[in-house]
mmCIF file of C-alpha atoms in Angstrom:
data_model
loop_
_atom_site.group_PDB
_atom_site.id
_atom_site.type_symbol
_atom_site.label_atom_id
_atom_site.label_comp_id
_atom_site.label_asym_id
_atom_site.label_seq_id
_atom_site.Cartn_x
_atom_site.Cartn_y
_atom_site.Cartn_z
ATOM 1 C CA UNK A 1 38.118 -4.058 8.681
ATOM 2 C CA UNK A 2 41.631 -6.166 8.549
ATOM 3 C CA UNK A 3 41.611 -9.668 8.327
ATOM 4 C CA UNK A 4 41.804 -11.779 11.260
ATOM 5 C CA UNK A 5 44.753 -13.745 12.969
ATOM 6 C CA UNK A 6 44.379 -17.553 12.545
ATOM 7 C CA UNK A 7 45.614 -20.132 14.850
ATOM 8 C CA UNK A 8 46.102 -23.318 13.528
ATOM 9 C CA UNK A 9 46.255 -26.487 16.272
ATOM 10 C CA UNK A 10 47.156 -29.589 14.179
ATOM 11 C CA UNK A 11 48.082 -33.646 15.016
ATOM 12 C CA UNK A 12 51.669 -34.821 14.185
ATOM 13 C CA UNK A 13 51.787 -35.885 10.439
ATOM 14 C CA UNK A 14 48.202 -34.059 9.439
ATOM 15 C CA UNK A 15 50.213 -31.737 7.323
ATOM 16 C CA UNK A 16 48.576 -28.854 9.246
ATOM 17 C CA UNK A 17 52.024 -27.469 9.633
ATOM 18 C CA UNK A 18 52.610 -26.906 6.219
ATOM 19 C CA UNK A 19 48.915 -25.846 5.389
ATOM 20 C CA UNK A 20 49.535 -22.883 7.596
ATOM 21 C CA UNK A 21 52.395 -21.739 6.143
ATOM 22 C CA UNK A 22 50.633 -21.911 2.588
ATOM 23 C CA UNK A 23 47.658 -20.134 3.759
ATOM 24 C CA UNK A 24 49.378 -17.445 5.080
ATOM 25 C CA UNK A 25 51.471 -17.087 1.773
ATOM 26 C CA UNK A 26 48.064 -16.730 -0.053
ATOM 27 C CA UNK A 27 46.552 -14.502 2.283
ATOM 28 C CA UNK A 28 50.147 -12.362 2.211
ATOM 29 C CA UNK A 29 50.385 -12.435 6.152
ATOM 30 C CA UNK A 30 52.892 -13.478 8.356
ATOM 31 C CA UNK A 31 53.460 -16.939 9.654
ATOM 32 C CA UNK A 32 54.764 -17.687 13.101
ATOM 33 C CA UNK A 33 55.853 -21.243 14.312
ATOM 34 C CA UNK A 34 59.622 -21.430 15.043
ATOM 35 C CA UNK A 35 59.908 -17.631 14.204
ATOM 36 C CA UNK A 36 57.782 -17.353 17.290
ATOM 37 C CA UNK A 37 60.097 -19.112 19.257
ATOM 38 C CA UNK A 38 63.022 -17.096 18.256
ATOM 39 C CA UNK A 39 61.112 -14.078 18.974
ATOM 40 C CA UNK A 40 60.405 -15.198 22.534
ATOM 41 C CA UNK A 41 63.380 -16.241 22.884
ATOM 42 C CA UNK A 42 65.117 -12.734 21.923
ATOM 43 C CA UNK A 43 62.732 -11.027 24.068
ATOM 44 C CA UNK A 44 62.992 -13.009 26.953
ATOM 45 C CA UNK A 45 66.705 -13.445 27.023
ATOM 46 C CA UNK A 46 66.288 -17.259 27.802
ATOM 47 C CA UNK A 47 67.957 -19.775 25.513
ATOM 48 C CA UNK A 48 66.378 -20.640 22.100
ATOM 49 C CA UNK A 49 67.103 -24.156 22.655
ATOM 50 C CA UNK A 50 64.759 -24.210 25.961
ATOM 51 C CA UNK A 51 61.844 -22.948 23.764
ATOM 52 C CA UNK A 52 61.997 -25.449 21.128
ATOM 53 C CA UNK A 53 61.662 -28.192 23.655
ATOM 54 C CA UNK A 54 59.203 -26.484 25.781
ATOM 55 C CA UNK A 55 55.935 -28.333 23.951
ATOM 56 C CA UNK A 56 57.619 -31.292 23.583
ATOM 57 C CA UNK A 57 58.432 -31.631 27.496
ATOM 58 C CA UNK A 58 56.088 -30.844 29.800
ATOM 59 C CA UNK A 59 57.890 -31.429 32.830
ATOM 60 C CA UNK A 60 61.380 -30.803 33.882
ATOM 61 C CA UNK A 61 62.790 -31.721 36.847
ATOM 62 C CA UNK A 62 62.452 -29.523 39.918
ATOM 63 C CA UNK A 63 66.033 -29.418 40.679
ATOM 64 C CA UNK A 64 67.159 -28.414 36.895
ATOM 65 C CA UNK A 65 64.492 -25.803 36.998
ATOM 66 C CA UNK A 66 65.789 -24.207 40.049
ATOM 67 C CA UNK A 67 69.504 -24.539 39.124
ATOM 68 C CA UNK A 68 68.746 -22.898 35.942
ATOM 69 C CA UNK A 69 66.344 -20.352 36.954
ATOM 70 C CA UNK A 70 65.152 -20.507 40.619
ATOM 71 C CA UNK A 71 66.721 -17.187 41.427
ATOM 72 C CA UNK A 72 66.804 -15.105 38.293
ATOM 73 C CA UNK A 73 63.067 -14.629 37.093
ATOM 74 C CA UNK A 74 61.764 -11.711 39.199
ATOM 75 C CA UNK A 75 57.735 -12.561 39.336
ATOM 76 C CA UNK A 76 57.620 -15.970 37.997
ATOM 77 C CA UNK A 77 59.912 -16.981 40.617
ATOM 78 C CA UNK A 78 58.461 -20.476 41.961
ATOM 79 C CA UNK A 79 57.077 -21.329 38.600
ATOM 80 C CA UNK A 80 58.409 -24.421 36.554
ATOM 81 C CA UNK A 81 60.429 -23.716 33.554
ATOM 82 C CA UNK A 82 57.602 -24.854 31.156
ATOM 83 C CA UNK A 83 55.230 -22.625 33.078
ATOM 84 C CA UNK A 84 57.464 -19.821 32.587
ATOM 85 C CA UNK A 85 58.221 -20.363 28.718
ATOM 86 C CA UNK A 86 54.186 -20.682 28.267
ATOM 87 C CA UNK A 87 53.968 -17.257 29.843
ATOM 88 C CA UNK A 88 56.283 -15.636 27.925
ATOM 89 C CA UNK A 89 55.003 -17.634 24.608
ATOM 90 C CA UNK A 90 51.449 -16.695 25.667
ATOM 91 C CA UNK A 91 52.708 -12.673 25.989
ATOM 92 C CA UNK A 92 54.913 -13.158 22.620
ATOM 93 C CA UNK A 93 51.380 -14.750 20.870
ATOM 94 C CA UNK A 94 49.221 -12.005 22.283
ATOM 95 C CA UNK A 95 51.640 -9.309 20.982
ATOM 96 C CA UNK A 96 52.046 -10.698 17.525
ATOM 97 C CA UNK A 97 48.255 -10.573 17.299
ATOM 98 C CA UNK A 98 47.747 -7.118 18.214
ATOM 99 C CA UNK A 99 50.153 -6.483 15.328
ATOM 100 C CA UNK A 100 47.610 -7.330 12.597
ATOM 101 C CA UNK A 101 46.508 -10.785 10.595
ATOM 102 C CA UNK A 102 48.828 -13.453 10.882
ATOM 103 C CA UNK A 103 49.107 -17.716 11.148
ATOM 104 C CA UNK A 104 49.925 -18.914 14.557
ATOM 105 C CA UNK A 105 50.573 -22.621 14.423
ATOM 106 C CA UNK A 106 50.808 -24.751 17.563
ATOM 107 C CA UNK A 107 51.476 -23.540 21.324
ATOM 108 C CA UNK A 108 47.952 -23.265 22.330
ATOM 109 C CA UNK A 109 47.550 -20.213 20.496
ATOM 110 C CA UNK A 110 43.824 -20.738 20.483
ATOM 111 C CA UNK A 111 43.312 -20.645 24.259
ATOM 112 C CA UNK A 112 45.979 -17.489 24.699
ATOM 113 C CA UNK A 113 43.760 -15.742 22.254
ATOM 114 C CA UNK A 114 40.202 -16.688 23.315
ATOM 115 C CA UNK A 115 38.974 -13.734 24.195
ATOM 116 C CA UNK A 116 39.980 -12.033 20.790
ATOM 117 C CA UNK A 117 37.187 -11.412 18.526
ATOM 118 C CA UNK A 118 38.840 -11.115 15.252
ATOM 119 C CA UNK A 119 40.544 -14.717 15.484
ATOM 120 C CA UNK A 120 39.745 -17.754 13.513
ATOM 121 C CA UNK A 121 40.691 -21.240 15.133
ATOM 122 C CA UNK A 122 41.441 -24.220 12.862
ATOM 123 C CA UNK A 123 42.408 -27.874 13.650
ATOM 124 C CA UNK A 124 43.998 -30.135 11.235
ATOM 125 C CA UNK A 125 43.775 -33.779 11.329
ATOM 126 C CA UNK A 126 44.389 -36.852 9.258
ATOM 127 C CA UNK A 127 43.960 -40.904 9.348
ATOM 128 C CA UNK A 128 46.819 -43.256 10.920
ATOM 129 C CA UNK A 129 48.023 -44.308 7.656
ATOM 130 C CA UNK A 130 48.342 -41.134 6.035
ATOM 131 C CA UNK A 131 49.907 -39.431 9.033
ATOM 132 C CA UNK A 132 52.477 -42.560 9.103
ATOM 133 C CA UNK A 133 52.981 -41.761 5.244
ATOM 134 C CA UNK A 134 54.058 -37.881 5.809
ATOM 135 C CA UNK A 135 56.302 -38.902 8.393
ATOM 136 C CA UNK A 136 58.019 -41.268 6.536
ATOM 137 C CA UNK A 137 58.144 -39.119 3.419
ATOM 138 C CA UNK A 138 58.952 -35.637 5.107
ATOM 139 C CA UNK A 139 60.534 -36.637 8.215
ATOM 140 C CA UNK A 140 62.784 -39.434 6.691
ATOM 141 C CA UNK A 141 61.655 -41.881 9.533
ATOM 142 C CA UNK A 142 60.950 -45.544 9.022
ATOM 143 C CA UNK A 143 57.471 -46.833 9.360
ATOM 144 C CA UNK A 144 58.124 -48.131 13.122
ATOM 145 C CA UNK A 145 60.118 -44.662 13.896
ATOM 146 C CA UNK A 146 56.916 -42.726 12.359
ATOM 147 C CA UNK A 147 54.326 -44.675 14.592
ATOM 148 C CA UNK A 148 56.262 -44.314 17.582
ATOM 149 C CA UNK A 149 56.904 -40.312 16.671
ATOM 150 C CA UNK A 150 53.034 -40.018 16.504
ATOM 151 C CA UNK A 151 51.946 -41.668 19.109
ATOM 152 C CA UNK A 152 54.354 -39.608 21.157
ATOM 153 C CA UNK A 153 53.565 -36.590 19.880
ATOM 154 C CA UNK A 154 50.334 -36.318 19.875
ATOM 155 C CA UNK A 155 50.478 -37.603 23.614
ATOM 156 C CA UNK A 156 52.623 -34.626 24.696
ATOM 157 C CA UNK A 157 50.652 -32.208 22.503
ATOM 158 C CA UNK A 158 47.362 -33.500 24.319
ATOM 159 C CA UNK A 159 49.055 -33.472 28.000
ATOM 160 C CA UNK A 160 50.717 -29.794 27.151
ATOM 161 C CA UNK A 161 47.232 -28.425 25.809
ATOM 162 C CA UNK A 162 45.289 -30.325 28.847
ATOM 163 C CA UNK A 163 47.598 -28.616 31.433
ATOM 164 C CA UNK A 164 47.574 -25.269 30.222
ATOM 165 C CA UNK A 165 44.147 -24.685 29.222
ATOM 166 C CA UNK A 166 42.311 -27.474 31.403
ATOM 167 C CA UNK A 167 40.754 -28.684 28.064
ATOM 168 C CA UNK A 168 40.976 -31.264 25.917
ATOM 169 C CA UNK A 169 42.982 -30.987 22.835
ATOM 170 C CA UNK A 170 41.257 -31.618 19.565
ATOM 171 C CA UNK A 171 37.605 -30.807 21.301
ATOM 172 C CA UNK A 172 35.673 -29.886 18.283
ATOM 173 C CA UNK A 173 33.718 -26.859 19.969
ATOM 174 C CA UNK A 174 37.544 -24.875 20.444
ATOM 175 C CA UNK A 175 37.610 -24.647 16.784
ATOM 176 C CA UNK A 176 35.502 -22.571 14.013
ATOM 177 C CA UNK A 177 36.328 -25.422 11.599
ATOM 178 C CA UNK A 178 37.941 -28.666 11.776
ATOM 179 C CA UNK A 179 39.642 -30.732 8.521
ATOM 180 C CA UNK A 180 40.366 -33.909 7.852
ATOM 181 C CA UNK A 181 43.181 -33.269 5.195
ATOM 182 C CA UNK A 182 43.337 -36.717 3.524
ATOM 183 C CA UNK A 183 40.188 -36.449 1.381
ATOM 184 C CA UNK A 184 41.374 -33.375 -0.359
ATOM 185 C CA UNK A 185 44.898 -32.873 0.018
ATOM 186 C CA UNK A 186 46.878 -30.115 1.800
ATOM 187 C CA UNK A 187 46.170 -27.654 -1.398
ATOM 188 C CA UNK A 188 42.516 -28.058 -1.482
ATOM 189 C CA UNK A 189 42.691 -27.690 2.547
ATOM 190 C CA UNK A 190 44.383 -24.092 1.946
ATOM 191 C CA UNK A 191 41.775 -23.504 -0.218
ATOM 192 C CA UNK A 192 38.882 -24.437 2.001
ATOM 193 C CA UNK A 193 40.247 -22.262 4.830
ATOM 194 C CA UNK A 194 40.771 -19.178 2.687
ATOM 195 C CA UNK A 195 37.211 -19.607 1.693
ATOM 196 C CA UNK A 196 36.172 -19.855 5.506
ATOM 197 C CA UNK A 197 38.719 -16.701 6.186
ATOM 198 C CA UNK A 198 37.271 -14.542 3.113
ATOM 199 C CA UNK A 199 33.213 -15.472 4.587
ATOM 200 C CA UNK A 200 34.364 -14.021 7.633
ATOM 201 C CA UNK A 201 35.808 -10.970 6.705
ATOM 202 C CA UNK A 202 32.795 -10.193 4.375
ATOM 203 C CA UNK A 203 30.061 -11.135 7.048
ATOM 204 C CA UNK A 204 28.883 -8.627 9.881
ATOM 205 C CA UNK A 205 29.737 -11.282 12.268
ATOM 206 C CA UNK A 206 33.022 -9.269 13.059
ATOM 207 C CA UNK B 1 32.992 -40.156 -11.305
ATOM 208 C CA UNK B 2 29.393 -39.117 -9.612
ATOM 209 C CA UNK B 3 29.886 -36.943 -6.785
ATOM 210 C CA UNK B 4 29.627 -38.072 -3.111
ATOM 211 C CA UNK B 5 26.812 -39.100 -0.868
ATOM 212 C CA UNK B 6 27.138 -36.285 2.143
ATOM 213 C CA UNK B 7 26.135 -37.126 5.818
ATOM 214 C CA UNK B 8 25.499 -34.059 7.939
ATOM 215 C CA UNK B 9 25.370 -34.447 12.014
ATOM 216 C CA UNK B 10 24.106 -31.397 13.704
ATOM 217 C CA UNK B 11 23.754 -29.987 17.574
ATOM 218 C CA UNK B 12 20.122 -28.670 17.915
ATOM 219 C CA UNK B 13 19.967 -24.811 16.763
ATOM 220 C CA UNK B 14 23.102 -25.442 14.999
ATOM 221 C CA UNK B 15 21.135 -24.413 11.627
ATOM 222 C CA UNK B 16 22.704 -27.814 10.303
ATOM 223 C CA UNK B 17 19.405 -29.023 9.052
ATOM 224 C CA UNK B 18 18.841 -26.033 7.389
ATOM 225 C CA UNK B 19 22.507 -26.191 6.149
ATOM 226 C CA UNK B 20 22.273 -29.718 4.508
ATOM 227 C CA UNK B 21 18.945 -28.794 2.900
ATOM 228 C CA UNK B 22 20.722 -25.684 1.100
ATOM 229 C CA UNK B 23 23.654 -27.692 0.442
ATOM 230 C CA UNK B 24 21.681 -30.473 -1.521
ATOM 231 C CA UNK B 25 19.593 -27.710 -3.212
ATOM 232 C CA UNK B 26 22.836 -26.113 -4.576
ATOM 233 C CA UNK B 27 24.476 -29.506 -5.382
ATOM 234 C CA UNK B 28 20.888 -30.301 -7.120
ATOM 235 C CA UNK B 29 20.975 -33.775 -5.397
ATOM 236 C CA UNK B 30 18.002 -35.459 -3.116
ATOM 237 C CA UNK B 31 17.777 -34.323 0.507
ATOM 238 C CA UNK B 32 17.181 -36.888 3.401
ATOM 239 C CA UNK B 33 15.513 -36.126 6.682
ATOM 240 C CA UNK B 34 11.792 -36.250 7.418
ATOM 241 C CA UNK B 35 11.860 -37.737 3.728
ATOM 242 C CA UNK B 36 14.226 -40.552 4.663
ATOM 243 C CA UNK B 37 11.619 -41.524 7.404
ATOM 244 C CA UNK B 38 8.323 -41.609 5.377
ATOM 245 C CA UNK B 39 10.566 -43.628 2.905
ATOM 246 C CA UNK B 40 11.470 -45.885 5.611
ATOM 247 C CA UNK B 41 7.832 -46.532 7.016
ATOM 248 C CA UNK B 42 6.378 -46.861 3.910
ATOM 249 C CA UNK B 43 9.051 -49.842 3.138
ATOM 250 C CA UNK B 44 8.912 -51.346 6.225
ATOM 251 C CA UNK B 45 4.784 -51.129 7.040
ATOM 252 C CA UNK B 46 5.530 -49.446 10.382
ATOM 253 C CA UNK B 47 3.639 -46.700 11.470
ATOM 254 C CA UNK B 48 5.319 -43.407 10.008
ATOM 255 C CA UNK B 49 4.938 -41.981 13.771
ATOM 256 C CA UNK B 50 6.965 -44.488 14.855
ATOM 257 C CA UNK B 51 9.867 -43.528 13.275
ATOM 258 C CA UNK B 52 9.696 -40.171 13.813
ATOM 259 C CA UNK B 53 10.218 -40.826 17.635
ATOM 260 C CA UNK B 54 12.895 -43.101 17.068
ATOM 261 C CA UNK B 55 15.909 -40.578 17.440
ATOM 262 C CA UNK B 56 13.820 -38.852 20.169
ATOM 263 C CA UNK B 57 13.493 -41.801 22.340
ATOM 264 C CA UNK B 58 16.402 -44.524 22.626
ATOM 265 C CA UNK B 59 14.285 -46.763 25.164
ATOM 266 C CA UNK B 60 10.629 -48.099 24.764
ATOM 267 C CA UNK B 61 9.232 -50.301 27.970
ATOM 268 C CA UNK B 62 9.573 -53.766 26.619
ATOM 269 C CA UNK B 63 5.855 -54.195 27.581
ATOM 270 C CA UNK B 64 5.338 -51.667 24.970
ATOM 271 C CA UNK B 65 7.717 -53.265 22.489
ATOM 272 C CA UNK B 66 6.369 -56.876 22.782
ATOM 273 C CA UNK B 67 2.859 -56.033 22.691
ATOM 274 C CA UNK B 68 3.298 -53.806 19.498
ATOM 275 C CA UNK B 69 6.064 -55.820 17.644
ATOM 276 C CA UNK B 70 6.768 -58.772 19.408
ATOM 277 C CA UNK B 71 5.260 -61.540 17.163
ATOM 278 C CA UNK B 72 5.348 -59.962 13.928
ATOM 279 C CA UNK B 73 8.721 -59.242 13.029
ATOM 280 C CA UNK B 74 10.382 -62.079 11.560
ATOM 281 C CA UNK B 75 14.167 -62.211 11.888
ATOM 282 C CA UNK B 76 14.463 -59.392 14.336
ATOM 283 C CA UNK B 77 12.170 -61.074 16.930
ATOM 284 C CA UNK B 78 13.801 -59.989 20.608
ATOM 285 C CA UNK B 79 15.125 -57.002 19.396
ATOM 286 C CA UNK B 80 13.629 -53.419 20.799
ATOM 287 C CA UNK B 81 11.476 -51.155 18.876
ATOM 288 C CA UNK B 82 14.263 -48.653 18.806
ATOM 289 C CA UNK B 83 16.696 -51.554 17.611
ATOM 290 C CA UNK B 84 14.544 -52.646 14.748
ATOM 291 C CA UNK B 85 13.814 -49.075 13.507
ATOM 292 C CA UNK B 86 17.378 -48.160 13.439
ATOM 293 C CA UNK B 87 18.175 -51.559 11.219
ATOM 294 C CA UNK B 88 15.576 -50.367 9.115
ATOM 295 C CA UNK B 89 16.527 -46.985 8.652
ATOM 296 C CA UNK B 90 19.826 -48.401 8.454
ATOM 297 C CA UNK B 91 18.793 -50.331 5.402
ATOM 298 C CA UNK B 92 17.108 -47.365 3.969
ATOM 299 C CA UNK B 93 19.948 -45.264 4.176
ATOM 300 C CA UNK B 94 22.523 -47.960 1.917
ATOM 301 C CA UNK B 95 19.670 -47.899 -0.182
ATOM 302 C CA UNK B 96 19.438 -44.161 -1.038
ATOM 303 C CA UNK B 97 23.347 -44.010 -0.659
ATOM 304 C CA UNK B 98 23.686 -46.728 -3.474
ATOM 305 C CA UNK B 99 21.434 -44.729 -5.593
ATOM 306 C CA UNK B 100 23.782 -41.482 -5.945
ATOM 307 C CA UNK B 101 24.700 -38.150 -4.836
ATOM 308 C CA UNK B 102 22.445 -37.065 -1.860
ATOM 309 C CA UNK B 103 22.410 -35.158 1.768
ATOM 310 C CA UNK B 104 21.400 -37.350 4.871
ATOM 311 C CA UNK B 105 20.831 -35.424 7.845
ATOM 312 C CA UNK B 106 20.996 -37.124 11.030
ATOM 313 C CA UNK B 107 20.079 -41.064 12.211
ATOM 314 C CA UNK B 108 23.809 -42.056 12.512
ATOM 315 C CA UNK B 109 24.049 -42.007 8.662
ATOM 316 C CA UNK B 110 27.890 -41.218 9.280
ATOM 317 C CA UNK B 111 28.307 -44.298 11.022
ATOM 318 C CA UNK B 112 26.126 -46.609 8.486
ATOM 319 C CA UNK B 113 27.963 -45.474 5.428
ATOM 320 C CA UNK B 114 31.555 -45.481 7.461
ATOM 321 C CA UNK B 115 32.733 -48.313 4.853
ATOM 322 C CA UNK B 116 31.680 -46.509 1.760
ATOM 323 C CA UNK B 117 34.449 -44.647 -0.167
ATOM 324 C CA UNK B 118 32.731 -41.841 -1.917
ATOM 325 C CA UNK B 119 30.834 -40.383 0.969
ATOM 326 C CA UNK B 120 32.073 -37.405 3.246
ATOM 327 C CA UNK B 121 30.760 -36.613 6.893
ATOM 328 C CA UNK B 122 30.221 -33.065 8.141
ATOM 329 C CA UNK B 123 29.194 -31.947 11.252
ATOM 330 C CA UNK B 124 27.839 -28.464 12.467
ATOM 331 C CA UNK B 125 27.700 -27.042 15.659
ATOM 332 C CA UNK B 126 27.020 -23.609 17.401
ATOM 333 C CA UNK B 127 27.861 -21.603 20.608
ATOM 334 C CA UNK B 128 24.880 -21.831 22.972
ATOM 335 C CA UNK B 129 23.788 -18.267 22.647
ATOM 336 C CA UNK B 130 23.220 -18.656 19.203
ATOM 337 C CA UNK B 131 21.342 -22.070 19.233
ATOM 338 C CA UNK B 132 19.193 -20.362 21.695
ATOM 339 C CA UNK B 133 18.174 -17.617 19.646
ATOM 340 C CA UNK B 134 17.739 -19.840 16.475
ATOM 341 C CA UNK B 135 15.369 -22.080 18.793
ATOM 342 C CA UNK B 136 13.435 -18.730 19.743
ATOM 343 C CA UNK B 137 13.472 -17.542 16.365
ATOM 344 C CA UNK B 138 12.812 -20.901 14.080
ATOM 345 C CA UNK B 139 11.079 -23.037 16.631
ATOM 346 C CA UNK B 140 8.962 -20.419 18.235
ATOM 347 C CA UNK B 141 10.186 -21.160 21.955
ATOM 348 C CA UNK B 142 10.633 -18.917 24.662
ATOM 349 C CA UNK B 143 14.504 -18.443 26.257
ATOM 350 C CA UNK B 144 13.828 -21.115 28.934
ATOM 351 C CA UNK B 145 11.666 -23.770 26.744
ATOM 352 C CA UNK B 146 15.009 -23.144 24.163
ATOM 353 C CA UNK B 147 17.756 -23.993 26.550
ATOM 354 C CA UNK B 148 15.524 -26.940 27.928
ATOM 355 C CA UNK B 149 15.112 -28.189 24.406
ATOM 356 C CA UNK B 150 18.806 -27.958 23.569
ATOM 357 C CA UNK B 151 19.866 -29.735 26.407
ATOM 358 C CA UNK B 152 17.251 -32.517 25.871
ATOM 359 C CA UNK B 153 17.760 -32.762 22.262
ATOM 360 C CA UNK B 154 21.201 -33.065 22.424
ATOM 361 C CA UNK B 155 21.652 -35.550 25.351
ATOM 362 C CA UNK B 156 19.531 -37.717 23.435
ATOM 363 C CA UNK B 157 21.244 -37.576 20.190
ATOM 364 C CA UNK B 158 24.725 -38.177 21.978
ATOM 365 C CA UNK B 159 22.831 -41.244 23.664
ATOM 366 C CA UNK B 160 21.418 -42.465 20.518
ATOM 367 C CA UNK B 161 24.452 -42.251 18.927
ATOM 368 C CA UNK B 162 26.521 -43.991 21.530
ATOM 369 C CA UNK B 163 24.324 -46.781 21.526
ATOM 370 C CA UNK B 164 24.529 -47.620 18.042
ATOM 371 C CA UNK B 165 27.787 -46.586 17.362
ATOM 372 C CA UNK B 166 30.053 -47.059 20.157
ATOM 373 C CA UNK B 167 31.678 -44.198 19.368
ATOM 374 C CA UNK B 168 31.012 -40.512 21.237
ATOM 375 C CA UNK B 169 28.632 -38.233 19.183
ATOM 376 C CA UNK B 170 30.868 -35.149 18.171
ATOM 377 C CA UNK B 171 34.018 -36.830 17.984
ATOM 378 C CA UNK B 172 36.263 -34.802 15.474
ATOM 379 C CA UNK B 173 37.799 -37.946 13.619
ATOM 380 C CA UNK B 174 34.387 -39.257 12.506
ATOM 381 C CA UNK B 175 34.191 -36.274 10.286
ATOM 382 C CA UNK B 176 35.799 -34.989 7.400
ATOM 383 C CA UNK B 177 34.937 -31.347 8.279
ATOM 384 C CA UNK B 178 33.445 -29.753 11.056
ATOM 385 C CA UNK B 179 32.134 -26.297 11.020
ATOM 386 C CA UNK B 180 31.176 -23.605 13.951
ATOM 387 C CA UNK B 181 28.321 -22.156 11.751
ATOM 388 C CA UNK B 182 27.967 -18.714 13.882
ATOM 389 C CA UNK B 183 31.346 -17.081 12.420
ATOM 390 C CA UNK B 184 30.086 -17.173 8.731
ATOM 391 C CA UNK B 185 26.547 -17.494 8.769
ATOM 392 C CA UNK B 186 24.447 -20.638 7.225
ATOM 393 C CA UNK B 187 24.954 -19.503 3.643
ATOM 394 C CA UNK B 188 28.485 -19.109 3.965
ATOM 395 C CA UNK B 189 28.552 -22.178 5.694
ATOM 396 C CA UNK B 190 27.041 -23.821 2.615
ATOM 397 C CA UNK B 191 29.517 -22.419 0.160
ATOM 398 C CA UNK B 192 32.305 -23.594 2.168
ATOM 399 C CA UNK B 193 30.668 -27.254 2.300
ATOM 400 C CA UNK B 194 30.185 -27.011 -1.434
ATOM 401 C CA UNK B 195 33.880 -25.722 -1.741
ATOM 402 C CA UNK B 196 35.048 -29.089 0.021
ATOM 403 C CA UNK B 197 32.806 -30.773 -2.181
ATOM 404 C CA UNK B 198 34.066 -30.005 -5.131
ATOM 405 C CA UNK B 199 37.677 -30.182 -3.776
ATOM 406 C CA UNK B 200 36.928 -33.987 -3.435
ATOM 407 C CA UNK B 201 35.469 -34.591 -6.480
ATOM 408 C CA UNK B 202 38.263 -32.928 -8.352
ATOM 409 C CA UNK B 203 41.024 -34.492 -6.357
ATOM 410 C CA UNK B 204 42.307 -38.449 -7.229
ATOM 411 C CA UNK B 205 41.589 -39.457 -3.577
ATOM 412 C CA UNK B 206 38.298 -40.511 -4.759
#
């Protein structure tokens, strides 16, 4: 049987996106993150920039939504821009998941694929001090900005997830495995995740 | 450096206790569960049966506590029986953790050892259908009793944990790794946990 589709949810600054990319490389399967956005944008005909902001901003003004999309979206008339983007992204996620094993980071992919059997859901998190250090090191922020970015981004991710799934973001039962990335570092996290994927592939639970 | 102390928290019927025992065997380190209770009972001079019930029943009647322990417990006078048992168990947990690597299941060991650096905290959980099946298979319950036992035991574990730690039981941030035991089975869970422990031992994070 082919390997599973893997979704990765992550706290901002946990290294989760980087771990997802390295896991995909290790397993030799596609990785979807910004790629997914581009793909969604192309297929829908919407401007790519709107998709980039969809997870960051869960609410647009009604006026803006209507002026931009009110009369041109067929069956989705009446939905907010965020809702439309979510539905299109969900279709793309389902579509790439059907094609075969891959790693998908963020965008409620765990919820979108919750009915699929051959899917593993992982959650990556980290202590606040290490997240601040990563944001300083990798995103070039100063300490104050790093703290703000962590608080703001996680709050929005949680609100986005809660709005579209009705579930609490980071609730243990929604994942097959959750890892604190601090104690063993990102490379070892990739190894542990790969170990779980191997075990899943070789077990008769699929 | 010597290996870490490992605490395992688990849902009833998740296979977590069994996984903890097998992990201890694999790593060649002591396993504490009922053994811990016996040790605590011996050291304190309290009756062993009281310790066995401490996690199952968080509240005793005041009258019962006073009649049994009211005047014979020195510095712990005024505390409930449960509180006394918790404090004694906590001392035992700290004491065995100081002696070297071991696996400790339940009894808020993750909270008791939260300040220790060389400790890993794992949480084991499982889907409800599989927990019912395990309770039927391993504890000899019928389906109705199995469901009741799961609901009742988890509720008490959560209340016990919350009472003594002020934290929500099963909150992702309190563990280094959390595993759904269903998708890969208990033997593979032991392997994945051992992989994490190895990575922790070989990393420079200790």
